[in-house]
Coordinates of C-alpha atoms in Angstrom, one line a residue:
X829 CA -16.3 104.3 45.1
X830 CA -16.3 101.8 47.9
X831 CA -14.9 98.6 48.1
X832 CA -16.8 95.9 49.8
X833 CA -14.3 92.1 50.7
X834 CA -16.1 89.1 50.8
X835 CA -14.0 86.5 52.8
X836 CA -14.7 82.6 54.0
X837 CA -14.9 81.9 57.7
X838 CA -13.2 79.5 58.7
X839 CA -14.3 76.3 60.5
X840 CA -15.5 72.8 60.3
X841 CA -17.5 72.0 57.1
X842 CA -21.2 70.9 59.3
X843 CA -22.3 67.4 59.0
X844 CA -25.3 65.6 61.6
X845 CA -23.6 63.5 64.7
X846 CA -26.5 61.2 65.0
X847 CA -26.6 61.1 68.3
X848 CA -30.7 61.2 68.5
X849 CA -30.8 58.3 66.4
X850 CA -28.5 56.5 68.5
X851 CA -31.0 57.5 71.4
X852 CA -33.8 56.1 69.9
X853 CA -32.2 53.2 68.7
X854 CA -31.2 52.6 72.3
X855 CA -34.7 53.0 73.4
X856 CA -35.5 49.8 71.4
X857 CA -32.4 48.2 72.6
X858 CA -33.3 48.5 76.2
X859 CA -37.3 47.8 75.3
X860 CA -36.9 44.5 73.5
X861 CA -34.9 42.5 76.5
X862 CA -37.7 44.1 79.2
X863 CA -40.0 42.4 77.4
X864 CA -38.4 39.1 76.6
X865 CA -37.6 39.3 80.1
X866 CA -41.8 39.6 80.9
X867 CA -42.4 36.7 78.4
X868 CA -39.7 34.1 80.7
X869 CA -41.6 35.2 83.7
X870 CA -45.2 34.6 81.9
X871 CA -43.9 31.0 80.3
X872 CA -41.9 29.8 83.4
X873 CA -44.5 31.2 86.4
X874 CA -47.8 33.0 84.9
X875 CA -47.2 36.0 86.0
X876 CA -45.0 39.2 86.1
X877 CA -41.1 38.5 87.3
X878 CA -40.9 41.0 90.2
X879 CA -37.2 41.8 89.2
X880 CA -38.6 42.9 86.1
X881 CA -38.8 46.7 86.4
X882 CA -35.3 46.6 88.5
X883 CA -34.0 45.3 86.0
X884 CA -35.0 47.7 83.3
X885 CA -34.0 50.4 84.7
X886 CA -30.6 49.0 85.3
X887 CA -30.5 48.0 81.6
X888 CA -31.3 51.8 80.5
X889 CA -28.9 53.6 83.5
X890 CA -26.1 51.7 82.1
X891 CA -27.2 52.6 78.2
X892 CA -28.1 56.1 79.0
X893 CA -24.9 56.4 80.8
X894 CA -22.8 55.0 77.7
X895 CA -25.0 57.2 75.4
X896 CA -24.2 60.5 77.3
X897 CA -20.3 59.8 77.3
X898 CA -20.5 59.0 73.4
X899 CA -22.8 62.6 72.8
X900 CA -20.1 64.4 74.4
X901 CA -17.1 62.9 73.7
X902 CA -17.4 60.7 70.7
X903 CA -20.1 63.4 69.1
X904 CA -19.9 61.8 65.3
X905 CA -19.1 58.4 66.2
X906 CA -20.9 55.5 64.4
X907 CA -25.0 55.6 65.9
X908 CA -25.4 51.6 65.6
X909 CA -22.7 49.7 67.6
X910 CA -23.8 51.2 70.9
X911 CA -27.7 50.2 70.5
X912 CA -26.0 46.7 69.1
X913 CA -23.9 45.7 71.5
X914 CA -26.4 47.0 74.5
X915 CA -29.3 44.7 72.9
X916 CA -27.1 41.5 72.4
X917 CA -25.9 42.4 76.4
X918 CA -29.6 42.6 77.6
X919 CA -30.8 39.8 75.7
X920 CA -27.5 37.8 77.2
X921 CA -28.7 38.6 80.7
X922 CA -32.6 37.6 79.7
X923 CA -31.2 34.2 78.6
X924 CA -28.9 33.5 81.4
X925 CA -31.6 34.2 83.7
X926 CA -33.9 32.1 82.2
X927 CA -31.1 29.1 82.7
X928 CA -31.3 30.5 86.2
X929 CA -34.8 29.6 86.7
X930 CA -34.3 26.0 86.1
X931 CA -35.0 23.4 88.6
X932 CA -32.3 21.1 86.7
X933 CA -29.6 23.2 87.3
X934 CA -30.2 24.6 90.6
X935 CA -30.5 20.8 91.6
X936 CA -27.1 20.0 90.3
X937 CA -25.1 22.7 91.8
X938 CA -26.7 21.7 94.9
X939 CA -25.8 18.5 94.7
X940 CA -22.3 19.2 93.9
X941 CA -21.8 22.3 95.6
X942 CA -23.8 22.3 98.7
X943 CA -26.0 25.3 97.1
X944 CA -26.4 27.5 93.8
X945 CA -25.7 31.3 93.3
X946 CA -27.6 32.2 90.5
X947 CA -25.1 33.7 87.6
X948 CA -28.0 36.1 86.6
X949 CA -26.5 39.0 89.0
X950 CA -23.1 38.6 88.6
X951 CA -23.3 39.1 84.7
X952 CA -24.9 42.5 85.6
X953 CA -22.3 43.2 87.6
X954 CA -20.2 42.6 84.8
X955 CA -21.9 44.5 82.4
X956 CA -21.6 47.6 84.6
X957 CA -18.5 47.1 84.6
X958 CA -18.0 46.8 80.9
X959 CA -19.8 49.7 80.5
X960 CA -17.6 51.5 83.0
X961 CA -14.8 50.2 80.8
X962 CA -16.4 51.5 78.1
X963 CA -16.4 55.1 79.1
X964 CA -12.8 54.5 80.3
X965 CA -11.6 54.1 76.9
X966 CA -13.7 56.9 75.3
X967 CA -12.5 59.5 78.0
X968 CA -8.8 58.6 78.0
X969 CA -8.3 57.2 74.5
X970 CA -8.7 61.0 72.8
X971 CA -7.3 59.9 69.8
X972 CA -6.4 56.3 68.3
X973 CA -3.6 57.2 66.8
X974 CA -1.8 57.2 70.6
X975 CA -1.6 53.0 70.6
X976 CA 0.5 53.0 67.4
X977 CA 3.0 53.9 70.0
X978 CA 2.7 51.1 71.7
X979 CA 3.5 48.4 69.1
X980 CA 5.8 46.4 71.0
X981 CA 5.2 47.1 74.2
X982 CA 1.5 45.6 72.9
X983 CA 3.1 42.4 71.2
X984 CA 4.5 41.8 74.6
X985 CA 2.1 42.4 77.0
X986 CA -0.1 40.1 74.8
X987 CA 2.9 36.8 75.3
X988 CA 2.8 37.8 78.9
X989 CA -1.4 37.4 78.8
X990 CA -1.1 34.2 76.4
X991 CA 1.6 32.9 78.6
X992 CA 0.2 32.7 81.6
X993 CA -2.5 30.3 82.0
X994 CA 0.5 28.0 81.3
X995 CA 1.2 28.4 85.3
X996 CA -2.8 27.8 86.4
X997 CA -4.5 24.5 86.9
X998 CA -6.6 23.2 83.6
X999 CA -10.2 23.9 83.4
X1000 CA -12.1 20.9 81.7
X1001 CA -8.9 20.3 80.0
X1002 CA -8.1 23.6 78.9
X1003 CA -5.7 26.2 80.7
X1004 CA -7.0 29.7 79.4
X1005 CA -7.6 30.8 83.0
X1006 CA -6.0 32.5 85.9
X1007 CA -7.0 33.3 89.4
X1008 CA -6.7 36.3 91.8
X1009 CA -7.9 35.3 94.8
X1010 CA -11.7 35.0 94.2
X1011 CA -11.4 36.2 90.8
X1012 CA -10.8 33.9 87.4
X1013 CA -9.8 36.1 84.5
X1014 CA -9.6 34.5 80.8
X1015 CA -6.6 36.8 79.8
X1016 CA -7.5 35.7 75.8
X1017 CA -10.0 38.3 75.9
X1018 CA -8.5 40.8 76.3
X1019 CA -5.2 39.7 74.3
X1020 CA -7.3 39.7 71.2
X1021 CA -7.6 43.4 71.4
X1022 CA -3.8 44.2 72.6
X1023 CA -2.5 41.6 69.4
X1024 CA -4.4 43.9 66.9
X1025 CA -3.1 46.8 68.2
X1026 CA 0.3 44.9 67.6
X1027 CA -0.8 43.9 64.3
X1028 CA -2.0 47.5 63.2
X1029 CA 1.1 49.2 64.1
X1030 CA 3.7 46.3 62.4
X1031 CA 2.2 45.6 59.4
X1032 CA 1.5 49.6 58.6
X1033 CA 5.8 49.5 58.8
X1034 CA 5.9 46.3 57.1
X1035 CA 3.3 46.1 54.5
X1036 CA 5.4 47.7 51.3
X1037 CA 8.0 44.6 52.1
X1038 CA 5.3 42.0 52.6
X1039 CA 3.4 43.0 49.3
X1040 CA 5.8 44.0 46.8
X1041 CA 8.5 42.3 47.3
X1042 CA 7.3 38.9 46.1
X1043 CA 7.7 36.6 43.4
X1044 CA 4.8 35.5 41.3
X1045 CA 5.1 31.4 40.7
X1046 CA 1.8 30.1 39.4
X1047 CA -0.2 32.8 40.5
X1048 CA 0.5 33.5 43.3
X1049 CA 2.4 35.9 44.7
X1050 CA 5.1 34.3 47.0
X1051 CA 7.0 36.3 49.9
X1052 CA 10.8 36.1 50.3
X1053 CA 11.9 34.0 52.7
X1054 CA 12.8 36.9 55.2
X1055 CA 9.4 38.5 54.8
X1056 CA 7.9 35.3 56.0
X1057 CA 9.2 35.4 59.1
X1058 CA 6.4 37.2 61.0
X1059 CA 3.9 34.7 59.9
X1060 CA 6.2 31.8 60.9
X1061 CA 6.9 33.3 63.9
X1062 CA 2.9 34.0 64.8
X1063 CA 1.7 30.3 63.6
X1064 CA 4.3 28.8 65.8
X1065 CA 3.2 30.5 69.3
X1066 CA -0.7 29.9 67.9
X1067 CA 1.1 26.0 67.8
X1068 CA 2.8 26.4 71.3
X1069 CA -0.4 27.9 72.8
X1070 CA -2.7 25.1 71.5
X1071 CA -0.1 22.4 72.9
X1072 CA 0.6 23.5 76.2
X1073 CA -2.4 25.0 77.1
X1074 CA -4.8 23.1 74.7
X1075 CA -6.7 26.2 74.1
X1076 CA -8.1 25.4 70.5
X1077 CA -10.0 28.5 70.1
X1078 CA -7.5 31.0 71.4
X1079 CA -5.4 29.5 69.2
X1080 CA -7.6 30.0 65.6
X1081 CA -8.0 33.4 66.8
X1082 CA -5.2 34.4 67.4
X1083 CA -3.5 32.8 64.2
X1084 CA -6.7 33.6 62.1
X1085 CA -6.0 37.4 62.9
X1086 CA -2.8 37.9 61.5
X1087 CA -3.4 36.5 58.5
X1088 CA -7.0 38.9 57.9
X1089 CA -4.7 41.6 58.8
X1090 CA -2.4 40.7 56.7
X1091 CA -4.1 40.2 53.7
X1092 CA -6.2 43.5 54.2
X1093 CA -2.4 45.4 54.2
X1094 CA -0.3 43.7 51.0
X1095 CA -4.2 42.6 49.2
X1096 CA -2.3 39.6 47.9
X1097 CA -3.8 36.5 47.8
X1098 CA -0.9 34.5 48.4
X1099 CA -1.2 35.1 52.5
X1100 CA -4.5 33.3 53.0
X1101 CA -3.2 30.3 51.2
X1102 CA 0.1 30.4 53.3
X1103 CA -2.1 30.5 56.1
X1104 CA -5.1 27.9 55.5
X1105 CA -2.2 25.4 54.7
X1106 CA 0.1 26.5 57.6
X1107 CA -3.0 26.1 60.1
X1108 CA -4.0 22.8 58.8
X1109 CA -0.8 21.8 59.0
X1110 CA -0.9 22.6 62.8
X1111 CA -3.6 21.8 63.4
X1112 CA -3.2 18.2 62.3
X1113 CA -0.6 17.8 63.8
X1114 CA -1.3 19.1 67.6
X1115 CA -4.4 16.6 67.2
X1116 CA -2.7 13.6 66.1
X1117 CA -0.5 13.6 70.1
X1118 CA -2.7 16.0 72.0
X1119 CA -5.0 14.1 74.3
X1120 CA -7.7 16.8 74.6
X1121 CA -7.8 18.3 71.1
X1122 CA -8.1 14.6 69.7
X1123 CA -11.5 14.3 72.0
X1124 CA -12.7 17.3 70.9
X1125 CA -12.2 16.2 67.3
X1126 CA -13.8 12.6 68.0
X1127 CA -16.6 14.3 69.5
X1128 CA -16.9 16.6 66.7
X1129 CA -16.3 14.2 64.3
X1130 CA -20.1 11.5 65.6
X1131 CA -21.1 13.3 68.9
X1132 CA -23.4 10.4 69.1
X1133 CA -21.2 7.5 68.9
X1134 CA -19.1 8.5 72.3
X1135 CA -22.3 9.9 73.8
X1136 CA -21.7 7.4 76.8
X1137 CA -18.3 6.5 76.6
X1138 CA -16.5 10.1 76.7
X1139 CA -14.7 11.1 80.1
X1140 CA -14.8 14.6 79.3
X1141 CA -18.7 15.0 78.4
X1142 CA -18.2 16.8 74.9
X1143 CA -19.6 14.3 73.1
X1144 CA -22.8 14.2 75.3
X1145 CA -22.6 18.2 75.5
X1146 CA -22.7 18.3 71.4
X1147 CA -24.8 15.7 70.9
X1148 CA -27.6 17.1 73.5
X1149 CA -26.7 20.9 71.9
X1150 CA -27.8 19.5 68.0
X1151 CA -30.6 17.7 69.9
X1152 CA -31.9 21.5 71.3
X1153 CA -30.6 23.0 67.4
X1154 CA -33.5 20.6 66.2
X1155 CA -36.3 20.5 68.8
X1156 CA -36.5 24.7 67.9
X1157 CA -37.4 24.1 64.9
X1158 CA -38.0 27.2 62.7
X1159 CA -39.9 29.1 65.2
X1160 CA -38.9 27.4 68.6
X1161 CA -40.5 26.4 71.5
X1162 CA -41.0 29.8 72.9
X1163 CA -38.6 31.6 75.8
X1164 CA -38.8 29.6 78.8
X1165 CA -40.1 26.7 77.3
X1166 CA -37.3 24.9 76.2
X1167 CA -34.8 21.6 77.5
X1168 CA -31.3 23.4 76.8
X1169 CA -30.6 23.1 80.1
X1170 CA -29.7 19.4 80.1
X1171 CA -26.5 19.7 78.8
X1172 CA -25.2 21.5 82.5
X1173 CA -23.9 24.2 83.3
X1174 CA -22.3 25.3 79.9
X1175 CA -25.8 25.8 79.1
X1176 CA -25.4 29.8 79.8
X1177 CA -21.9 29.8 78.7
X1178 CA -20.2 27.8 75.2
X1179 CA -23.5 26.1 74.5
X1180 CA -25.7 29.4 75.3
X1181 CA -26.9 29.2 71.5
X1182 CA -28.3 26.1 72.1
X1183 CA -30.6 28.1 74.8
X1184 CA -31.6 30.8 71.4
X1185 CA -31.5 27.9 69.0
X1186 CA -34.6 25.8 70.7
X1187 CA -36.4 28.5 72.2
X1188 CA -36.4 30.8 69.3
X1189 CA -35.7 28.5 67.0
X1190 CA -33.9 29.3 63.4
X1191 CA -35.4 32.4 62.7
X1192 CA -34.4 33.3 66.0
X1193 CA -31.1 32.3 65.8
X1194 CA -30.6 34.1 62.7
X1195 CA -31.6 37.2 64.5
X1196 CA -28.9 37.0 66.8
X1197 CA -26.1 36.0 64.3
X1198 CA -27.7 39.3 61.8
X1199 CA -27.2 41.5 65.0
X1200 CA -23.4 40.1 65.3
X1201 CA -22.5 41.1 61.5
X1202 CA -24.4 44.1 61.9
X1203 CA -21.5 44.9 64.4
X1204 CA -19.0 43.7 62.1
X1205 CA -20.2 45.6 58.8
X1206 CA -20.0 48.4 61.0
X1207 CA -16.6 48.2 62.2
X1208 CA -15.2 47.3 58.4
X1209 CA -17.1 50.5 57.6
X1210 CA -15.3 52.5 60.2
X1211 CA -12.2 51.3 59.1
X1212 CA -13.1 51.8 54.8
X1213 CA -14.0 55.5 56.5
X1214 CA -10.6 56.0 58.5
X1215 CA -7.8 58.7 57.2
X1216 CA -5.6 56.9 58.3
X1217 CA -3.5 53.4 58.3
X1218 CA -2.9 52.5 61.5
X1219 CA -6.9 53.6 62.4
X1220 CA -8.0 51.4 58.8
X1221 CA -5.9 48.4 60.1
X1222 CA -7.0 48.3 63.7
X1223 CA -10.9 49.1 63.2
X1224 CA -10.5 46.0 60.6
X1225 CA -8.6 43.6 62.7
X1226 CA -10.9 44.1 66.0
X1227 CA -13.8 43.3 63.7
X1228 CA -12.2 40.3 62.4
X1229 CA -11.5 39.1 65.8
X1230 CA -15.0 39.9 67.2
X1231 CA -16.3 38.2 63.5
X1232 CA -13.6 34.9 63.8
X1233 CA -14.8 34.3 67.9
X1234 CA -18.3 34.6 66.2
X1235 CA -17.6 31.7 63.8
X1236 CA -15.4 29.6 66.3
X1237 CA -18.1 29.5 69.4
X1238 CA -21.1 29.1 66.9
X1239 CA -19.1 26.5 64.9
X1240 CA -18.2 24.7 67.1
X1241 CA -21.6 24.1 69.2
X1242 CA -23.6 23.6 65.5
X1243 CA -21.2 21.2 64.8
X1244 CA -19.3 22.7 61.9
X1245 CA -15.9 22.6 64.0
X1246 CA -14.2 20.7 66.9
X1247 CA -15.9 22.5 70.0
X1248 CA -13.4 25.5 71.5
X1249 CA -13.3 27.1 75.3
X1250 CA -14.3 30.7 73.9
X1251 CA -17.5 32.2 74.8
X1252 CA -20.5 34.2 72.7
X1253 CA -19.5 38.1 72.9
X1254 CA -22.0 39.6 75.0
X1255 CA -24.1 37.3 75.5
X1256 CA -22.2 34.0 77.3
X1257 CA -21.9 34.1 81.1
X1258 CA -18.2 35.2 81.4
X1259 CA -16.8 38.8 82.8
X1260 CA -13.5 39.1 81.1
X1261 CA -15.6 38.5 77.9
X1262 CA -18.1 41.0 78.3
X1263 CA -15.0 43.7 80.0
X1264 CA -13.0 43.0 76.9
X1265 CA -16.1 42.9 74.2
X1266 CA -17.3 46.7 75.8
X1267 CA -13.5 48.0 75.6
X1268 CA -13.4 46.5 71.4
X1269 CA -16.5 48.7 70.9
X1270 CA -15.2 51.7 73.4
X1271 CA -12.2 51.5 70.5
X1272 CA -14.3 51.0 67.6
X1273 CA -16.2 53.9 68.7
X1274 CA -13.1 56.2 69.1
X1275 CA -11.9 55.4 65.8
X1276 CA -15.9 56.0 64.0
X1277 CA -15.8 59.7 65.4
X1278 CA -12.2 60.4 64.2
X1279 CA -13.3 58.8 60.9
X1280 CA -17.1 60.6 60.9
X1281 CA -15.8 64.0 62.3
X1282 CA -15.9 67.0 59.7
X1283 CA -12.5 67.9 58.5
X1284 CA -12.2 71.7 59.0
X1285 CA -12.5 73.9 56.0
X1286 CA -9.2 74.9 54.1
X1287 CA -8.0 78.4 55.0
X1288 CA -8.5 81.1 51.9
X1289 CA -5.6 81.9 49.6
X1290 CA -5.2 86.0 49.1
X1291 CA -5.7 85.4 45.7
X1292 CA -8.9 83.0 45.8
X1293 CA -10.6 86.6 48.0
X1294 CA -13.2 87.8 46.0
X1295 CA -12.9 92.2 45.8
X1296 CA -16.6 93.6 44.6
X1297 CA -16.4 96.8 43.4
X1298 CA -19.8 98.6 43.9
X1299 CA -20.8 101.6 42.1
X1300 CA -22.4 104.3 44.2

């Protein structure tokens, strides 16, 4: 008789990593700006843009790059938010570019500046550089659970980058920059990201206190008075920032963070009223004394009525925005073709929709705003697929601060809100927003492969072996 032992290996349980369908997804993300970029060049000139195939190849080193750090590093990380965020960055550059071309503009800075240095360039700079970023996070970041360790020290390097625009010069009213030396860095971009990280790692501690100690009065779930302490404490510095630096949309981010994060980790209801009504609260009452919050909300209020009249141009820059909203139409006047660049040299920064809006008109613009919640389904999967908290938490508050800047920039140059200083992720002119946007993903990504990667198979028990007896 001889007895023959029949035991499990042990190892990861196999699942696909999707990294070819990232690559070809890429391939279309790379394609589709090349040849927008070929139809500018045939409205604005009739022919071929020379930079054309330089700039194609810059697009897909920089994407091929990024897809070669995420095979190998991030292997079962999410296959969409890569090819996403690389086509909304292309099609940025193709539309900032096109701004470029305009006699207009180039007329204007030369008339105010002495010449014009075409922005074009610089944002692929910056996109480099985000990409660099990009891989930064992915090869140092091995596992997002490390930042839970930094919960404070986050909450206060994020005052420190809040704080100090407070010591720079205002920007057309608004002090969300700072300057070092030739360099102007809007630190709100990247606070966004350090604040979740806060967020994440206080309310996993927290949330038992904040969601069951309550009492229920007509139904709702009120929070003791200690527990409402954080919330307090958040909505008054998203006050103090909007007074003394009159940044409106740093402020709703910022504010409108916590409370999404908060609701997602007690799932009581009773937070999103305390913080609609808080926020209203403020926010009537910053623009009742506030100088340059109460324009904005004039302006937003009948852009056309202080179309003339308004010092600080938002009325004329809203007004002439709606006006571009409705000469696209539903198909729009075709890339190149349009008049967005009258309202200056926001054109290609806050009002860049306006650029999308008229050229490719509503169906267009609904392309670009599918491609943004795209990202953000993704990331609210990632965190549904997380193991655990602090990784749930973080994937879901950076996607509701890249889905609330969204909202804020598109709603307030369509009119829906006052106008804010933010800028379109990805797409706007603006280095610290496209550096900060590529580190979001670079996180998002980290958290996707820890969330996708097979969990290794459970070791045997003696007992569960399985002895065959065979019979000679």
């Amino acid at each position: 008789m001889s007895v023959v032992t029949n035991t499990t290996t042990i190892g990861a349980i196999d699942a696909p990593s999707r990294r070819n369908t990232e690559l070809a997804l890429l391939g279309f993300a790379v394609v589709i700006p090349v040849f927008a970029y070929l139809n500018v060049g045939l409205a604005l000139d009739g022919k071929v843009p020379s930079g054309m195939l330089g700039y194609g190849i810059g697009l897909g080193l920089l994407a091929g790059v990024a897809h070669l750090v995420v095979r190998k590093f991030a292997k079962y990380a999410d296959p969409l938010l890569l090819p996403l965020a690389t086509l909304l960055n292309g099609l940025g550059l193709v539309l900032i570019w096109r701004l470029d071309q305009s006699p207009r503009l180039v007329k204007r800075a030369e008339d105010l500046f002495g010449s014009y240095s075409p922005d074009a360039p610089k944002q692929l700079m910056y996109s480099a550089i985000g990409i660099a970023l990009f891989v930064a996070v992915l090869l140092v970041l091995k596992d997002h659970r490390v930042l839970q360790r930094y919960t404070y020290i986050s909450m206060a390097a994020a005052l420190v980058l809040l704080i100090l625009p407070m010591f720079f010069p205002a920007v057309n009213g608004a002090k969300i920059w700072i300057s070092l030396g030739p360099f102007t860095i809007q630190p709100g971009e990247f606070a966004k990201i350090i604040i979740a990280i806060f967020f994440s790692g206080y309310l996993m501690v927290k949330r038992d206190a904040l969601a069951l100690a309550s009492r229920r009065f007509m139904g709702l779930y009120l929070p003791r008075g200690r527990d409402l302490g954080p919330i307090l404490a958040i909505w008054a510095v998203s006050i103090l920032i909007l007074v003394f630096e009159t940044d409106l949309g740093t402020s709703l981010l910022f504010f409108g963070l916590f409370v999404i994060m908060l609701y997602v980790a007690t799932e009581r209801t009773s937070w999103i009223v305390f913080g609609l009504l808080l926020s209203a609260a403020g926010a009537v009452g910053v623009a009742s004394f506030e100088p340059h919050v109460q324009s904005r909300v004039n302006a937003w209020l009948d852009p056309f009525s202080c179309y003339e009249t308004d010092p600080s141009g938002a009325c004329q820059q809203i007004a002439d925005g709606l006006m571009s909203f409705g000469s696209g139409g539903t198909l729009g006047t075709g890339l190149g073709q349009g008049n967005s660049d009258l309202i200056g040299f926001a054109a290609n920064a806050d009002f860049i929709l306006t650029t999308v809006g008229e050229e490719l008109g509503l169906a267009g613009l609904m392309a670009f705003f599918l491609i943004y919640g795209l990202i953000v389904e993704r990331g609210v999967r990632t965190a549904l697929a997380a193991r655990d908290p602090f990784g749930k938490l973080l994937a879901i508050g950076l996607s509701g601060a890249f889905a609330i800047q969204v909202f804020v920039v598109a709603g307030g140059v369509m009119g829906l809100i006052p106008l804010t200083g933010m800028t379109m992720p990805f797409v706007a002119y603006g280095g610290s927003s496209v550096l900060a946007n590529w580190a979001l993903i670079g996180i998002l990504i980290r958290i996707s492969d820890t969330a996708r990667r097979p969990a290794p198979a459970p070791a045997p028990s003696p007992d569960a072996e399985m002895t065959q007896v065979v019979r000679p």
